[in-house]
Amino acid sequence: MRRRSIASVALACALAWNAIAAADSAVDSLKTEESEWMEIRDSRDPAVFEAYLAKIPSGVFVELAAHRLVALKPEAAPVLRGRIVPLSRTAVDAKLYKELDSTFFDTIWDSKNPDDFFAYLRKFPDGAFKALAEQRLGSLVQ
């Protein structure tokens, strides 16, 4: 009986350790993605956005990268269906969620493209800048 108990505890510890490692890996991945986006977001070279989309096909900033690509190279018009997924607050820690939310909105705050604000509202449906995005969107689509 004692051996089973020790084995159960060992298994539970191993599973918990794997879950923690997976969560840490996801956070590291999002931080890397944010860093890469910050490096390219003001580029005027469509190849930069094509490379970003090839490297990170379903990331937080994919929709913005596609908008920038199409603005610079209209014939690119990438297909985004299935790649836009709201970022869940439970998927990342609160500090990282706020950071990504802020980075995303900082990228679009002076945009004249309503699609950028729609993208923000899809990615961060309860984001800190939701009201501002809706207000800005309202002024752009009138």
mmCIF file of N, CA and C in Angstrom:
data_model
loop_
_atom_site.group_PDB
_atom_site.id
_atom_site.type_symbol
_atom_site.label_atom_id
_atom_site.label_comp_id
_atom_site.label_asym_id
_atom_site.label_seq_id
_atom_site.Cartn_x
_atom_site.Cartn_y
_atom_site.Cartn_z
ATOM 1 N N MET A 1 0.829 -1.180 0.000
ATOM 2 C CA MET A 1 0.000 0.000 0.000
ATOM 3 C C MET A 1 0.878 1.249 0.000
ATOM 4 N N ARG A 2 1.934 1.247 0.803
ATOM 5 C CA ARG A 2 2.815 2.404 0.904
ATOM 6 C C ARG A 2 3.524 2.668 -0.430
ATOM 7 N N ARG A 3 3.911 1.601 -1.117
ATOM 8 C CA ARG A 3 4.588 1.769 -2.415
ATOM 9 C C ARG A 3 3.674 2.459 -3.421
ATOM 10 N N ARG A 4 2.412 2.072 -3.446
ATOM 11 C CA ARG A 4 1.453 2.709 -4.344
ATOM 12 C C ARG A 4 1.307 4.184 -4.009
ATOM 13 N N SER A 5 1.265 4.491 -2.757
ATOM 14 C CA SER A 5 1.120 5.871 -2.302
ATOM 15 C C SER A 5 2.315 6.710 -2.737
ATOM 16 N N ILE A 6 3.527 6.188 -2.573
ATOM 17 C CA ILE A 6 4.735 6.904 -2.979
ATOM 18 C C ILE A 6 4.746 7.076 -4.497
ATOM 19 N N ALA A 7 4.365 6.037 -5.208
ATOM 20 C CA ALA A 7 4.323 6.123 -6.671
ATOM 21 C C ALA A 7 3.296 7.157 -7.129
ATOM 22 N N SER A 8 2.161 7.215 -6.465
ATOM 23 C CA SER A 8 1.128 8.198 -6.816
ATOM 24 C C SER A 8 1.622 9.617 -6.587
ATOM 25 N N VAL A 9 2.303 9.827 -5.459
ATOM 26 C CA VAL A 9 2.848 11.147 -5.162
ATOM 27 C C VAL A 9 3.918 11.522 -6.185
ATOM 28 N N ALA A 10 4.767 10.577 -6.530
ATOM 29 C CA ALA A 10 5.824 10.838 -7.512
ATOM 30 C C ALA A 10 5.220 11.194 -8.872
ATOM 31 N N LEU A 11 4.183 10.464 -9.261
ATOM 32 C CA LEU A 11 3.521 10.755 -10.532
ATOM 33 C C LEU A 11 2.874 12.130 -10.509
ATOM 34 N N ALA A 12 2.204 12.468 -9.427
ATOM 35 C CA ALA A 12 1.563 13.781 -9.296
ATOM 36 C C ALA A 12 2.603 14.896 -9.369
ATOM 37 N N CYS A 13 3.739 14.697 -8.719
ATOM 38 C CA CYS A 13 4.814 15.701 -8.763
ATOM 39 C C CYS A 13 5.363 15.860 -10.180
ATOM 40 N N ALA A 14 5.552 14.752 -10.863
ATOM 41 C CA ALA A 14 6.058 14.808 -12.241
ATOM 42 C C ALA A 14 5.078 15.532 -13.155
ATOM 43 N N LEU A 15 3.794 15.245 -13.013
ATOM 44 C CA LEU A 15 2.783 15.920 -13.831
ATOM 45 C C LEU A 15 2.738 17.412 -13.542
ATOM 46 N N ALA A 16 2.818 17.773 -12.268
ATOM 47 C CA ALA A 16 2.819 19.196 -11.893
ATOM 48 C C ALA A 16 4.045 19.885 -12.456
ATOM 49 N N TRP A 17 5.193 19.246 -12.379
ATOM 50 C CA TRP A 17 6.432 19.833 -12.902
ATOM 51 C C TRP A 17 6.319 20.065 -14.413
ATOM 52 N N ASN A 18 5.756 19.094 -15.123
ATOM 53 C CA ASN A 18 5.573 19.240 -16.573
ATOM 54 C C ASN A 18 4.618 20.384 -16.903
ATOM 55 N N ALA A 19 3.554 20.548 -16.121
ATOM 56 C CA ALA A 19 2.598 21.640 -16.346
ATOM 57 C C ALA A 19 3.257 22.988 -16.122
ATOM 58 N N ILE A 20 4.079 23.097 -15.086
ATOM 59 C CA ILE A 20 4.795 24.355 -14.803
ATOM 60 C C ILE A 20 5.775 24.654 -15.925
ATOM 61 N N ALA A 21 6.504 23.646 -16.376
ATOM 62 C CA ALA A 21 7.474 23.846 -17.462
ATOM 63 C C ALA A 21 6.767 24.278 -18.748
ATOM 64 N N ALA A 22 5.620 23.695 -19.040
ATOM 65 C CA ALA A 22 4.868 24.074 -20.248
ATOM 66 C C ALA A 22 4.380 25.513 -20.147
ATOM 67 N N ALA A 23 3.911 25.925 -18.979
ATOM 68 C CA ALA A 23 3.444 27.302 -18.787
ATOM 69 C C ALA A 23 4.595 28.284 -18.938
ATOM 70 N N ASP A 24 5.754 27.955 -18.363
ATOM 71 C CA ASP A 24 6.930 28.818 -18.496
ATOM 72 C C ASP A 24 7.352 28.940 -19.956
ATOM 73 N N SER A 25 7.276 27.845 -20.686
ATOM 74 C CA SER A 25 7.633 27.849 -22.101
ATOM 75 C C SER A 25 6.688 28.744 -22.900
ATOM 76 N N ALA A 26 5.393 28.696 -22.598
ATOM 77 C CA ALA A 26 4.410 29.529 -23.296
ATOM 78 C C ALA A 26 4.660 31.006 -23.019
ATOM 79 N N VAL A 27 4.968 31.342 -21.773
ATOM 80 C CA VAL A 27 5.264 32.734 -21.417
ATOM 81 C C VAL A 27 6.518 33.204 -22.144
ATOM 82 N N ASP A 28 7.562 32.370 -22.152
ATOM 83 C CA ASP A 28 8.797 32.733 -22.861
ATOM 84 C C ASP A 28 8.528 32.949 -24.344
ATOM 85 N N SER A 29 7.695 32.098 -24.927
ATOM 86 C CA SER A 29 7.358 32.219 -26.341
ATOM 87 C C SER A 29 6.646 33.539 -26.633
ATOM 88 N N LEU A 30 5.686 33.916 -25.776
ATOM 89 C CA LEU A 30 4.961 35.174 -25.959
ATOM 90 C C LEU A 30 5.883 36.374 -25.787
ATOM 91 N N LYS A 31 6.801 36.311 -24.839
ATOM 92 C CA LYS A 31 7.753 37.407 -24.639
ATOM 93 C C LYS A 31 8.671 37.545 -25.851
ATOM 94 N N THR A 32 9.103 36.428 -26.393
ATOM 95 C CA THR A 32 9.946 36.458 -27.594
ATOM 96 C C THR A 32 9.169 37.043 -28.767
ATOM 97 N N GLU A 33 7.914 36.621 -28.913
ATOM 98 C CA GLU A 33 7.082 37.144 -29.994
ATOM 99 C C GLU A 33 6.911 38.654 -29.868
ATOM 100 N N GLU A 34 6.642 39.115 -28.647
ATOM 101 C CA GLU A 34 6.469 40.554 -28.427
ATOM 102 C C GLU A 34 7.749 41.305 -28.786
ATOM 103 N N SER A 35 8.879 40.783 -28.382
ATOM 104 C CA SER A 35 10.165 41.412 -28.682
ATOM 105 C C SER A 35 10.395 41.489 -30.194
ATOM 106 N N GLU A 36 10.096 40.405 -30.891
ATOM 107 C CA GLU A 36 10.265 40.393 -32.350
ATOM 108 C C GLU A 36 9.317 41.388 -33.015
ATOM 109 N N TRP A 37 8.081 41.485 -32.522
ATOM 110 C CA TRP A 37 7.126 42.441 -33.085
ATOM 111 C C TRP A 37 7.632 43.871 -32.887
ATOM 112 N N MET A 38 8.143 44.163 -31.701
ATOM 113 C CA MET A 38 8.648 45.515 -31.413
ATOM 114 C C MET A 38 9.767 45.898 -32.381
ATOM 115 N N GLU A 39 10.565 44.925 -32.785
ATOM 116 C CA GLU A 39 11.668 45.193 -33.707
ATOM 117 C C GLU A 39 11.195 45.521 -35.120
ATOM 118 N N ILE A 40 10.070 44.953 -35.543
ATOM 119 C CA ILE A 40 9.668 45.116 -36.951
ATOM 120 C C ILE A 40 8.460 46.007 -37.170
ATOM 121 N N ARG A 41 7.731 46.344 -36.136
ATOM 122 C CA ARG A 41 6.416 46.972 -36.314
ATOM 123 C C ARG A 41 6.423 48.265 -37.126
ATOM 124 N N ASP A 42 7.515 48.991 -37.169
ATOM 125 C CA ASP A 42 7.578 50.243 -37.922
ATOM 126 C C ASP A 42 8.281 50.090 -39.271
ATOM 127 N N SER A 43 8.556 48.867 -39.669
ATOM 128 C CA SER A 43 9.255 48.623 -40.930
ATOM 129 C C SER A 43 8.412 49.070 -42.123
ATOM 130 N N ARG A 44 9.071 49.444 -43.177
ATOM 131 C CA ARG A 44 8.401 49.797 -44.430
ATOM 132 C C ARG A 44 8.707 48.749 -45.506
ATOM 133 N N ASP A 45 9.302 47.627 -45.093
ATOM 134 C CA ASP A 45 9.690 46.563 -46.018
ATOM 135 C C ASP A 45 8.699 45.400 -45.912
ATOM 136 N N PRO A 46 7.926 45.144 -46.980
ATOM 137 C CA PRO A 46 6.943 44.058 -46.911
ATOM 138 C C PRO A 46 7.582 42.693 -46.635
ATOM 139 N N ALA A 47 8.808 42.494 -47.060
ATOM 140 C CA ALA A 47 9.478 41.207 -46.825
ATOM 141 C C ALA A 47 9.635 40.916 -45.336
ATOM 142 N N VAL A 48 9.792 41.961 -44.548
ATOM 143 C CA VAL A 48 9.919 41.793 -43.097
ATOM 144 C C VAL A 48 8.627 41.197 -42.523
ATOM 145 N N PHE A 49 7.487 41.698 -42.974
ATOM 146 C CA PHE A 49 6.212 41.201 -42.471
ATOM 147 C C PHE A 49 5.899 39.809 -43.027
ATOM 148 N N GLU A 50 6.299 39.554 -44.274
ATOM 149 C CA GLU A 50 6.127 38.211 -44.827
ATOM 150 C C GLU A 50 6.920 37.198 -44.009
ATOM 151 N N ALA A 51 8.150 37.558 -43.657
ATOM 152 C CA ALA A 51 8.989 36.662 -42.853
ATOM 153 C C ALA A 51 8.385 36.452 -41.459
ATOM 154 N N TYR A 52 7.877 37.513 -40.871
ATOM 155 C CA TYR A 52 7.255 37.421 -39.544
ATOM 156 C C TYR A 52 6.054 36.476 -39.590
ATOM 157 N N LEU A 53 5.199 36.640 -40.593
ATOM 158 C CA LEU A 53 4.015 35.796 -40.723
ATOM 159 C C LEU A 53 4.382 34.334 -40.985
ATOM 160 N N ALA A 54 5.471 34.111 -41.701
ATOM 161 C CA ALA A 54 5.914 32.735 -41.949
ATOM 162 C C ALA A 54 6.459 32.110 -40.661
ATOM 163 N N LYS A 55 7.155 32.916 -39.884
ATOM 164 C CA LYS A 55 7.769 32.418 -38.651
ATOM 165 C C LYS A 55 6.751 32.243 -37.529
ATOM 166 N N ILE A 56 5.802 33.178 -37.423
ATOM 167 C CA ILE A 56 4.817 33.162 -36.339
ATOM 168 C C ILE A 56 3.424 33.206 -36.969
ATOM 169 N N PRO A 57 2.945 32.085 -37.465
ATOM 170 C CA PRO A 57 1.685 32.083 -38.219
ATOM 171 C C PRO A 57 0.415 32.295 -37.406
ATOM 172 N N SER A 58 0.472 32.172 -36.091
ATOM 173 C CA SER A 58 -0.763 32.336 -35.307
ATOM 174 C C SER A 58 -0.510 33.090 -34.009
ATOM 175 N N GLY A 59 0.353 34.069 -34.052
ATOM 176 C CA GLY A 59 0.701 34.796 -32.844
ATOM 177 C C GLY A 59 -0.221 35.954 -32.520
ATOM 178 N N VAL A 60 0.126 36.648 -31.470
ATOM 179 C CA VAL A 60 -0.663 37.780 -30.973
ATOM 180 C C VAL A 60 -0.738 38.905 -31.995
ATOM 181 N N PHE A 61 0.345 39.165 -32.710
ATOM 182 C CA PHE A 61 0.432 40.324 -33.601
ATOM 183 C C PHE A 61 0.256 39.971 -35.076
ATOM 184 N N VAL A 62 -0.202 38.760 -35.366
ATOM 185 C CA VAL A 62 -0.351 38.296 -36.749
ATOM 186 C C VAL A 62 -1.260 39.200 -37.570
ATOM 187 N N GLU A 63 -2.394 39.568 -37.009
ATOM 188 C CA GLU A 63 -3.340 40.378 -37.768
ATOM 189 C C GLU A 63 -2.749 41.747 -38.099
ATOM 190 N N LEU A 64 -2.030 42.340 -37.151
ATOM 191 C CA LEU A 64 -1.386 43.631 -37.424
ATOM 192 C C LEU A 64 -0.299 43.480 -38.480
ATOM 193 N N ALA A 65 0.468 42.399 -38.399
ATOM 194 C CA ALA A 65 1.510 42.160 -39.401
ATOM 195 C C ALA A 65 0.881 42.018 -40.790
ATOM 196 N N ALA A 66 -0.246 41.325 -40.865
ATOM 197 C CA ALA A 66 -0.929 41.166 -42.155
ATOM 198 C C ALA A 66 -1.443 42.500 -42.675
ATOM 199 N N HIS A 67 -2.000 43.335 -41.789
ATOM 200 C CA HIS A 67 -2.472 44.664 -42.216
ATOM 201 C C HIS A 67 -1.316 45.496 -42.762
ATOM 202 N N ARG A 68 -0.182 45.447 -42.075
ATOM 203 C CA ARG A 68 0.989 46.211 -42.539
ATOM 204 C C ARG A 68 1.477 45.684 -43.879
ATOM 205 N N LEU A 69 1.503 44.362 -44.014
ATOM 206 C CA LEU A 69 1.939 43.762 -45.269
ATOM 207 C C LEU A 69 1.040 44.188 -46.418
ATOM 208 N N VAL A 70 -0.255 44.104 -46.236
ATOM 209 C CA VAL A 70 -1.192 44.467 -47.302
ATOM 210 C C VAL A 70 -1.097 45.961 -47.624
ATOM 211 N N ALA A 71 -0.862 46.803 -46.623
ATOM 212 C CA ALA A 71 -0.702 48.242 -46.869
ATOM 213 C C ALA A 71 0.532 48.511 -47.721
ATOM 214 N N LEU A 72 1.586 47.731 -47.509
ATOM 215 C CA LEU A 72 2.836 47.932 -48.244
ATOM 216 C C LEU A 72 2.855 47.185 -49.577
ATOM 217 N N LYS A 73 2.103 46.095 -49.623
ATOM 218 C CA LYS A 73 2.105 45.232 -50.803
ATOM 219 C C LYS A 73 0.699 44.672 -50.989
ATOM 220 N N PRO A 74 -0.205 45.474 -51.568
ATOM 221 C CA PRO A 74 -1.618 45.081 -51.665
ATOM 222 C C PRO A 74 -1.860 43.705 -52.292
ATOM 223 N N GLU A 75 -1.013 43.311 -53.204
ATOM 224 C CA GLU A 75 -1.231 42.021 -53.863
ATOM 225 C C GLU A 75 -0.965 40.834 -52.920
ATOM 226 N N ALA A 76 -0.386 41.078 -51.758
ATOM 227 C CA ALA A 76 -0.103 39.993 -50.810
ATOM 228 C C ALA A 76 -1.387 39.455 -50.184
ATOM 229 N N ALA A 77 -2.281 40.335 -49.780
ATOM 230 C CA ALA A 77 -3.585 39.990 -49.170
ATOM 231 C C ALA A 77 -3.626 38.591 -48.554
ATOM 232 N N PRO A 78 -2.910 38.374 -47.463
ATOM 233 C CA PRO A 78 -2.852 37.032 -46.869
ATOM 234 C C PRO A 78 -4.199 36.585 -46.305
ATOM 235 N N VAL A 79 -4.392 35.306 -46.287
ATOM 236 C CA VAL A 79 -5.601 34.717 -45.711
ATOM 237 C C VAL A 79 -5.349 34.492 -44.224
ATOM 238 N N LEU A 80 -6.238 35.040 -43.392
ATOM 239 C CA LEU A 80 -6.048 34.947 -41.948
ATOM 240 C C LEU A 80 -7.059 34.063 -41.252
ATOM 241 N N ARG A 81 -7.992 33.503 -41.971
ATOM 242 C CA ARG A 81 -9.042 32.699 -41.327
ATOM 243 C C ARG A 81 -8.436 31.623 -40.441
ATOM 244 N N GLY A 82 -8.987 31.533 -39.246
ATOM 245 C CA GLY A 82 -8.533 30.514 -38.313
ATOM 246 C C GLY A 82 -7.283 30.875 -37.544
ATOM 247 N N ARG A 83 -6.670 32.014 -37.870
ATOM 248 C CA ARG A 83 -5.425 32.388 -37.202
ATOM 249 C C ARG A 83 -5.642 33.446 -36.138
ATOM 250 N N ILE A 84 -6.821 34.034 -36.067
ATOM 251 C CA ILE A 84 -7.090 35.092 -35.095
ATOM 252 C C ILE A 84 -7.834 34.470 -33.913
ATOM 253 N N VAL A 85 -7.165 34.414 -32.798
ATOM 254 C CA VAL A 85 -7.733 33.824 -31.599
ATOM 255 C C VAL A 85 -7.580 34.822 -30.460
ATOM 256 N N PRO A 86 -8.666 35.117 -29.744
ATOM 257 C CA PRO A 86 -8.527 36.034 -28.604
ATOM 258 C C PRO A 86 -7.503 35.491 -27.613
ATOM 259 N N LEU A 87 -6.756 36.390 -27.024
ATOM 260 C CA LEU A 87 -5.767 35.995 -26.022
ATOM 261 C C LEU A 87 -6.482 35.866 -24.686
ATOM 262 N N SER A 88 -6.492 34.681 -24.154
ATOM 263 C CA SER A 88 -7.186 34.421 -22.894
ATOM 264 C C SER A 88 -6.353 34.896 -21.716
ATOM 265 N N ARG A 89 -6.989 35.612 -20.803
ATOM 266 C CA ARG A 89 -6.295 36.042 -19.587
ATOM 267 C C ARG A 89 -5.809 34.854 -18.778
ATOM 268 N N THR A 90 -6.472 33.733 -18.899
ATOM 269 C CA THR A 90 -6.054 32.563 -18.135
ATOM 270 C C THR A 90 -4.895 31.829 -18.802
ATOM 271 N N ALA A 91 -4.620 32.130 -20.064
ATOM 272 C CA ALA A 91 -3.533 31.452 -20.770
ATOM 273 C C ALA A 91 -2.168 32.016 -20.397
ATOM 274 N N VAL A 92 -2.132 33.246 -19.943
ATOM 275 C CA VAL A 92 -0.865 33.878 -19.553
ATOM 276 C C VAL A 92 -1.069 34.597 -18.223
ATOM 277 N N ASP A 93 0.026 34.914 -17.561
ATOM 278 C CA ASP A 93 -0.139 35.611 -16.289
ATOM 279 C C ASP A 93 -0.602 37.048 -16.526
ATOM 280 N N ALA A 94 -1.171 37.640 -15.511
ATOM 281 C CA ALA A 94 -1.809 38.957 -15.633
ATOM 282 C C ALA A 94 -0.829 40.027 -16.098
ATOM 283 N N LYS A 95 0.388 39.995 -15.602
ATOM 284 C CA LYS A 95 1.387 41.006 -15.975
ATOM 285 C C LYS A 95 1.718 40.921 -17.468
ATOM 286 N N LEU A 96 1.913 39.714 -17.968
ATOM 287 C CA LEU A 96 2.225 39.543 -19.391
ATOM 288 C C LEU A 96 1.029 39.921 -20.252
ATOM 289 N N TYR A 97 -0.187 39.564 -19.838
ATOM 290 C CA TYR A 97 -1.388 39.938 -20.576
ATOM 291 C C TYR A 97 -1.462 41.453 -20.716
ATOM 292 N N LYS A 98 -1.245 42.180 -19.616
ATOM 293 C CA LYS A 98 -1.283 43.651 -19.660
ATOM 294 C C LYS A 98 -0.206 44.194 -20.579
ATOM 295 N N GLU A 99 0.973 43.578 -20.538
ATOM 296 C CA GLU A 99 2.081 44.027 -21.383
ATOM 297 C C GLU A 99 1.760 43.837 -22.863
ATOM 298 N N LEU A 100 1.235 42.667 -23.212
ATOM 299 C CA LEU A 100 0.875 42.399 -24.612
ATOM 300 C C LEU A 100 -0.268 43.306 -25.064
ATOM 301 N N ASP A 101 -1.253 43.499 -24.193
ATOM 302 C CA ASP A 101 -2.372 44.397 -24.463
ATOM 303 C C ASP A 101 -1.848 45.799 -24.763
ATOM 304 N N SER A 102 -0.962 46.277 -23.913
ATOM 305 C CA SER A 102 -0.399 47.619 -24.067
ATOM 306 C C SER A 102 0.442 47.740 -25.341
ATOM 307 N N THR A 103 1.262 46.739 -25.603
ATOM 308 C CA THR A 103 2.094 46.755 -26.819
ATOM 309 C C THR A 103 1.224 46.775 -28.064
ATOM 310 N N PHE A 104 0.201 45.954 -28.073
ATOM 311 C CA PHE A 104 -0.694 45.882 -29.230
ATOM 312 C C PHE A 104 -1.360 47.238 -29.448
ATOM 313 N N PHE A 105 -1.936 47.804 -28.380
ATOM 314 C CA PHE A 105 -2.642 49.075 -28.548
ATOM 315 C C PHE A 105 -1.681 50.203 -28.892
ATOM 316 N N ASP A 106 -0.494 50.199 -28.294
ATOM 317 C CA ASP A 106 0.512 51.217 -28.606
ATOM 318 C C ASP A 106 0.864 51.192 -30.094
ATOM 319 N N THR A 107 0.847 50.013 -30.673
ATOM 320 C CA THR A 107 1.149 49.869 -32.099
ATOM 321 C C THR A 107 0.086 50.516 -32.978
ATOM 322 N N ILE A 108 -1.168 50.505 -32.533
ATOM 323 C CA ILE A 108 -2.268 50.968 -33.401
ATOM 324 C C ILE A 108 -2.877 52.302 -33.010
ATOM 325 N N TRP A 109 -2.520 52.878 -31.878
ATOM 326 C CA TRP A 109 -3.248 54.028 -31.335
ATOM 327 C C TRP A 109 -3.418 55.173 -32.330
ATOM 328 N N ASP A 110 -2.471 55.383 -33.236
ATOM 329 C CA ASP A 110 -2.605 56.474 -34.207
ATOM 330 C C ASP A 110 -2.939 55.969 -35.618
ATOM 331 N N SER A 111 -3.359 54.709 -35.708
ATOM 332 C CA SER A 111 -3.684 54.113 -37.008
ATOM 333 C C SER A 111 -4.946 54.746 -37.594
ATOM 334 N N LYS A 112 -4.978 54.809 -38.899
ATOM 335 C CA LYS A 112 -6.167 55.278 -39.624
ATOM 336 C C LYS A 112 -6.934 54.093 -40.219
ATOM 337 N N ASN A 113 -6.455 52.886 -39.932
ATOM 338 C CA ASN A 113 -7.048 51.676 -40.481
ATOM 339 C C ASN A 113 -8.015 51.057 -39.457
ATOM 340 N N PRO A 114 -9.316 51.086 -39.722
ATOM 341 C CA PRO A 114 -10.277 50.512 -38.778
ATOM 342 C C PRO A 114 -10.011 49.031 -38.482
ATOM 343 N N ASP A 115 -9.447 48.315 -39.453
ATOM 344 C CA ASP A 115 -9.161 46.895 -39.247
ATOM 345 C C ASP A 115 -8.206 46.664 -38.082
ATOM 346 N N ASP A 116 -7.303 47.620 -37.837
ATOM 347 C CA ASP A 116 -6.390 47.490 -36.697
ATOM 348 C C ASP A 116 -7.157 47.492 -35.379
ATOM 349 N N PHE A 117 -8.178 48.326 -35.280
ATOM 350 C CA PHE A 117 -8.963 48.407 -34.047
ATOM 351 C C PHE A 117 -9.900 47.205 -33.903
ATOM 352 N N PHE A 118 -10.437 46.728 -35.038
ATOM 353 C CA PHE A 118 -11.204 45.483 -34.993
ATOM 354 C C PHE A 118 -10.297 44.345 -34.510
ATOM 355 N N ALA A 119 -9.061 44.328 -34.999
ATOM 356 C CA ALA A 119 -8.110 43.289 -34.587
ATOM 357 C C ALA A 119 -7.851 43.351 -33.086
ATOM 358 N N TYR A 120 -7.666 44.552 -32.562
ATOM 359 C CA TYR A 120 -7.450 44.706 -31.118
ATOM 360 C C TYR A 120 -8.641 44.147 -30.343
ATOM 361 N N LEU A 121 -9.842 44.523 -30.756
ATOM 362 C CA LEU A 121 -11.038 44.086 -30.040
ATOM 363 C C LEU A 121 -11.256 42.573 -30.138
ATOM 364 N N ARG A 122 -10.800 41.956 -31.234
ATOM 365 C CA ARG A 122 -10.888 40.494 -31.341
ATOM 366 C C ARG A 122 -9.844 39.817 -30.454
ATOM 367 N N LYS A 123 -8.644 40.368 -30.457
ATOM 368 C CA LYS A 123 -7.550 39.744 -29.707
ATOM 369 C C LYS A 123 -7.677 39.985 -28.207
ATOM 370 N N PHE A 124 -8.135 41.174 -27.829
ATOM 371 C CA PHE A 124 -8.263 41.548 -26.418
ATOM 372 C C PHE A 124 -9.699 42.013 -26.148
ATOM 373 N N PRO A 125 -10.671 41.101 -26.179
ATOM 374 C CA PRO A 125 -12.077 41.501 -26.044
ATOM 375 C C PRO A 125 -12.405 42.201 -24.727
ATOM 376 N N ASP A 126 -11.587 42.005 -23.717
ATOM 377 C CA ASP A 126 -11.793 42.702 -22.443
ATOM 378 C C ASP A 126 -10.526 43.457 -22.047
ATOM 379 N N GLY A 127 -9.791 43.928 -23.057
ATOM 380 C CA GLY A 127 -8.527 44.612 -22.828
ATOM 381 C C GLY A 127 -8.680 45.966 -22.152
ATOM 382 N N ALA A 128 -7.580 46.460 -21.655
ATOM 383 C CA ALA A 128 -7.563 47.733 -20.925
ATOM 384 C C ALA A 128 -7.953 48.913 -21.809
ATOM 385 N N PHE A 129 -7.772 48.780 -23.113
ATOM 386 C CA PHE A 129 -8.027 49.893 -24.022
ATOM 387 C C PHE A 129 -9.273 49.672 -24.872
ATOM 388 N N LYS A 130 -10.143 48.789 -24.420
ATOM 389 C CA LYS A 130 -11.343 48.450 -25.178
ATOM 390 C C LYS A 130 -12.184 49.690 -25.498
ATOM 391 N N ALA A 131 -12.449 50.512 -24.500
ATOM 392 C CA ALA A 131 -13.281 51.710 -24.716
ATOM 393 C C ALA A 131 -12.616 52.671 -25.699
ATOM 394 N N LEU A 132 -11.307 52.850 -25.566
ATOM 395 C CA LEU A 132 -10.580 53.732 -26.495
ATOM 396 C C LEU A 132 -10.615 53.173 -27.915
ATOM 397 N N ALA A 133 -10.449 51.862 -28.031
ATOM 398 C CA ALA A 133 -10.483 51.233 -29.353
ATOM 399 C C ALA A 133 -11.859 51.401 -29.985
ATOM 400 N N GLU A 134 -12.898 51.199 -29.194
ATOM 401 C CA GLU A 134 -14.258 51.364 -29.718
ATOM 402 C C GLU A 134 -14.518 52.814 -30.128
ATOM 403 N N GLN A 135 -14.036 53.745 -29.316
ATOM 404 C CA GLN A 135 -14.208 55.175 -29.634
ATOM 405 C C GLN A 135 -13.466 55.525 -30.923
ATOM 406 N N ARG A 136 -12.229 55.080 -31.024
ATOM 407 C CA ARG A 136 -11.426 55.373 -32.216
ATOM 408 C C ARG A 136 -12.050 54.723 -33.442
ATOM 409 N N LEU A 137 -12.523 53.519 -33.276
ATOM 410 C CA LEU A 137 -13.185 52.809 -34.375
ATOM 411 C C LEU A 137 -14.417 53.567 -34.828
ATOM 412 N N GLY A 138 -15.194 54.054 -33.874
ATOM 413 C CA GLY A 138 -16.393 54.834 -34.206
ATOM 414 C C GLY A 138 -16.058 56.058 -35.024
ATOM 415 N N SER A 139 -14.956 56.726 -34.706
ATOM 416 C CA SER A 139 -14.590 57.923 -35.450
ATOM 417 C C SER A 139 -14.048 57.597 -36.843
ATOM 418 N N LEU A 140 -13.516 56.393 -37.023
ATOM 419 C CA LEU A 140 -12.960 56.003 -38.321
ATOM 420 C C LEU A 140 -13.997 55.477 -39.298
ATOM 421 N N VAL A 141 -15.065 54.887 -38.795
ATOM 422 C CA VAL A 141 -16.035 54.262 -39.685
ATOM 423 C C VAL A 141 -17.257 55.133 -39.960
ATOM 424 N N GLN A 142 -17.272 56.344 -39.461
ATOM 425 C CA GLN A 142 -18.411 57.245 -39.692
ATOM 426 C C GLN A 142 -18.496 57.669 -41.123
#
